XYZ file of C-alpha atoms in Angstrom:
278
model
C -35.647 184.296 80.064
C -32.408 186.001 79.234
C -30.679 184.693 82.394
C -31.749 181.085 81.663
C -30.241 181.114 78.120
C -26.950 182.480 79.409
C -26.655 179.549 81.810
C -27.186 177.036 79.049
C -24.623 178.769 76.901
C -22.092 178.757 79.689
C -22.681 175.033 80.282
C -22.407 174.243 76.572
C -19.208 176.258 76.309
C -17.715 174.424 79.339
C -18.565 171.039 77.886
C -17.086 172.006 74.552
C -13.889 173.137 76.169
C -13.714 169.905 78.228
C -14.264 167.793 75.111
C -11.530 169.677 73.268
C -9.076 169.231 76.139
C -9.871 165.521 76.365
C -9.386 165.114 72.614
C -6.119 166.994 72.811
C -4.846 164.742 75.607
C -5.871 161.670 73.653
C -3.950 162.804 70.582
C -0.874 163.585 72.663
C -1.023 160.157 74.328
C -1.388 158.407 70.970
C 1.602 160.224 69.604
C 3.676 159.638 72.726
C 2.773 155.969 73.116
C 3.084 154.993 69.459
C 6.128 152.695 69.116
C 8.906 154.051 66.950
C 10.844 150.871 66.504
C 9.327 147.640 65.312
C 10.508 144.070 65.617
C 11.413 141.894 62.695
C 11.657 138.127 62.741
C 15.218 137.044 62.021
C 16.845 133.645 61.969
C 20.070 133.284 63.831
C 22.597 130.474 63.332
C 22.766 127.476 65.583
C 24.739 128.662 68.580
C 23.971 125.658 70.749
C 27.581 124.489 70.676
C 28.958 127.859 71.810
C 26.169 129.549 73.820
C 24.129 126.460 74.721
C 20.832 127.963 73.396
C 18.393 126.663 70.818
C 18.447 128.129 67.354
C 15.275 129.656 65.949
C 13.389 132.880 65.911
C 14.600 135.327 68.515
C 12.825 138.543 69.525
C 13.758 141.514 71.561
C 12.072 141.265 74.973
C 9.839 144.229 76.055
C 8.883 145.321 79.498
C 5.364 144.650 80.772
C 4.623 148.387 80.926
C 5.549 148.824 77.286
C 3.342 145.873 76.241
C 0.425 147.307 78.215
C 0.873 150.714 76.619
C 0.915 149.186 73.140
C -2.218 147.195 73.809
C -3.940 150.325 75.066
C -2.767 152.226 71.981
C -4.263 149.495 69.786
C -7.574 149.765 71.576
C -7.590 153.498 71.097
C -6.793 153.073 67.382
C -9.738 150.661 67.026
C -7.562 147.666 66.069
C -7.797 144.268 67.642
C -5.055 142.471 69.486
C -4.853 139.874 66.721
C -2.010 141.789 65.150
C 0.255 141.050 68.140
C 2.423 137.988 68.251
C 4.177 136.840 71.406
C 7.090 134.534 71.011
C 6.542 131.161 72.744
C 9.987 131.295 74.323
C 9.208 134.707 75.808
C 5.843 133.504 77.089
C 7.470 130.612 78.924
C 10.080 132.846 80.562
C 7.332 135.427 81.383
C 9.162 138.055 79.336
C 6.580 138.903 76.595
C 7.896 140.116 73.288
C 5.778 141.990 70.729
C 6.421 141.633 67.038
C 4.693 144.381 65.066
C 4.017 143.128 61.596
C 2.659 146.451 60.421
C 6.051 147.968 59.783
C 6.430 149.266 56.266
C 9.636 147.379 55.607
C 10.902 144.159 57.197
C 14.578 143.484 57.687
C 15.941 140.891 55.243
C 16.598 137.507 56.756
C 20.114 136.279 56.041
C 21.589 132.905 56.752
C 25.022 133.398 58.251
C 27.970 131.276 57.298
C 28.370 128.511 59.869
C 32.118 129.117 59.787
C 31.763 132.793 60.751
C 30.304 134.424 63.850
C 26.716 135.794 63.551
C 26.398 139.573 63.248
C 24.086 140.846 65.988
C 20.944 142.635 64.908
C 21.202 146.363 65.612
C 17.619 146.314 66.828
C 18.161 143.485 69.326
C 20.251 143.328 72.420
C 23.405 141.236 71.928
C 23.354 137.977 73.760
C 26.356 137.833 76.087
C 28.824 135.159 75.161
C 29.895 133.159 78.197
C 33.622 133.205 78.697
C 35.080 129.765 78.074
C 36.316 128.044 81.190
C 40.120 127.880 80.947
C 41.385 124.362 80.893
C 44.245 123.971 83.381
C 47.461 122.949 81.744
C 48.378 119.499 83.070
C 51.689 119.396 84.810
C 54.146 117.336 82.787
C 54.997 114.057 84.380
C 58.707 114.143 85.205
C 60.637 111.481 83.370
C 62.913 109.680 85.825
C 66.545 109.868 84.919
C 67.802 106.329 84.355
C 70.541 105.299 86.743
C 73.674 104.570 84.740
C 74.840 101.016 85.015
C 78.257 101.026 86.663
C 80.940 99.564 84.499
C 82.659 96.826 86.471
C 86.359 97.317 86.817
C 88.217 94.632 84.913
C 89.594 92.030 87.230
C 93.306 91.754 86.642
C 94.376 88.353 85.518
C 96.475 86.938 88.283
C 99.977 86.135 87.202
C 100.507 82.489 87.924
C 103.343 81.909 90.279
C 105.878 79.521 89.012
C 105.757 76.317 90.929
C 109.000 76.155 92.800
C 110.953 73.072 92.134
C 111.053 71.044 95.294
C 114.414 71.242 96.883
C 115.636 67.711 97.194
C 116.239 66.811 100.781
C 119.894 65.955 101.236
C 120.599 62.449 102.288
C 122.070 61.673 105.648
C 125.813 61.324 105.141
C 129.065 61.102 107.035
C 131.330 63.943 106.092
C 134.485 62.825 107.904
C 135.813 59.965 110.077
C 139.126 58.832 111.645
C 140.590 55.798 113.369
C 143.612 54.909 115.469
C 145.040 51.551 116.750
C 147.214 51.299 119.869
C 149.131 48.313 121.259
C 149.774 47.800 124.981
C 152.177 45.315 126.482
C 151.152 42.749 129.077
C 154.448 42.233 130.800
C 157.884 42.386 129.153
C 157.329 39.927 126.391
C 156.708 40.848 122.752
C 154.642 37.958 121.864
C 151.129 38.484 120.415
C 149.588 36.687 123.295
C 151.130 39.178 125.685
C 149.797 42.407 124.037
C 146.379 44.121 123.755
C 145.177 45.940 120.614
C 142.731 48.878 121.034
C 141.131 50.542 117.984
C 139.246 53.857 118.418
C 137.526 56.273 116.011
C 135.077 59.174 115.499
C 132.882 60.737 112.765
C 130.861 63.817 111.813
C 127.691 64.112 109.601
C 126.036 66.734 107.398
C 123.359 67.540 110.009
C 120.431 65.850 108.326
C 120.107 63.439 111.167
C 119.618 59.718 111.314
C 121.114 56.432 112.482
C 124.772 55.468 111.937
C 125.539 51.756 111.540
C 129.184 50.603 111.614
C 131.422 47.573 112.241
C 135.081 46.769 112.996
C 136.813 44.516 110.498
C 139.977 42.632 111.637
C 142.256 40.899 109.165
C 145.491 39.082 110.369
C 148.476 38.151 108.292
C 147.205 34.603 108.081
C 144.208 35.781 106.102
C 141.717 35.400 108.882
C 138.907 38.046 108.750
C 136.779 38.927 111.719
C 133.813 41.411 111.659
C 132.644 42.852 114.929
C 129.278 44.758 114.640
C 128.581 47.606 117.037
C 125.411 49.287 118.319
C 124.174 52.020 115.937
C 124.486 55.657 116.939
C 121.575 58.145 116.451
C 122.465 61.646 115.306
C 119.875 64.451 115.671
C 118.976 66.740 112.755
C 121.243 69.729 112.653
C 123.913 67.990 114.727
C 127.250 68.377 112.956
C 129.470 67.690 115.963
C 131.997 64.837 116.230
C 130.765 61.530 117.652
C 133.043 58.780 119.011
C 132.449 55.161 118.121
C 132.727 52.206 120.473
C 136.404 51.060 120.666
C 137.508 47.618 119.499
C 139.788 45.903 122.082
C 141.278 42.392 121.619
C 144.395 40.206 122.043
C 145.678 39.215 118.609
C 147.061 35.857 117.623
C 149.019 37.250 114.741
C 149.960 40.579 113.312
C 147.243 42.216 111.233
C 145.016 45.291 110.589
C 141.833 46.714 112.102
C 139.462 48.937 110.022
C 136.397 51.113 110.970
C 133.710 50.528 108.362
C 130.469 52.573 108.260
C 127.617 50.610 106.720
C 124.970 53.433 106.722
C 125.661 56.077 105.742
C 128.434 54.281 103.892
C 131.930 55.520 104.657
C 135.315 53.830 104.882
C 138.329 54.682 107.019
C 141.863 53.539 106.222
C 142.719 50.393 108.118
C 145.318 50.613 110.885
C 147.886 47.793 111.471
C 149.678 46.253 114.484
C 152.706 43.869 114.767
C 153.517 41.143 117.223
C 155.246 37.740 117.389
C 152.889 34.935 116.953
């Protein structure tokens, strides 16, 4: 009987010790797993223009292991899971966030000035701001340098040449002429019918050139006048040499004179005389 009661006492003592150890472990786990920091709902400004996110309530995401530990802690405390709130945005992204509304004091919600940057909550992780993409500076379009318009050199006004006065062409002219009359005897008599009269002559011109027309003019002492025309003589341009005329030969009936007359160009030679017995 004494041995049987000692066995029951040993068993009861072992169970008591086991229950105490279990209770001690439970208390330690509750203390260790109790969250120290709570989450507060805050309203952040609209950062859609800068960060391309929607404004609204933002929460600090928690790991799955932390959420599981909190839920287990709630079960141990005898509370229901109705006190947990999971943000819809975190549920969609499969990153659950727990907001504990049992904190003694909630952080005040402030509406930041739209003109100033929002101050990050010390209890939440700062959202990284994407670096703005640098806009490349456009290269300036080079402005073409205008080509200067060349100034035309002034054309000198030509000096008009004076119109030379036409040099008058000199007229064809005889510059000099001469004549001589000779008498030859036909036998020993001195009668007019027995002699022969020969008149000769020559002339020079100014070199213009042209035709020379001339005649012999006989005049006896009886007043008889005889004109004997001769063939014209052509003188080349530039020819200033002496030219002989055709001689005038005749037997006179009376004494008289014989003269060389140039009709064109006009020129007169002194008449030469002869004497005989008529």
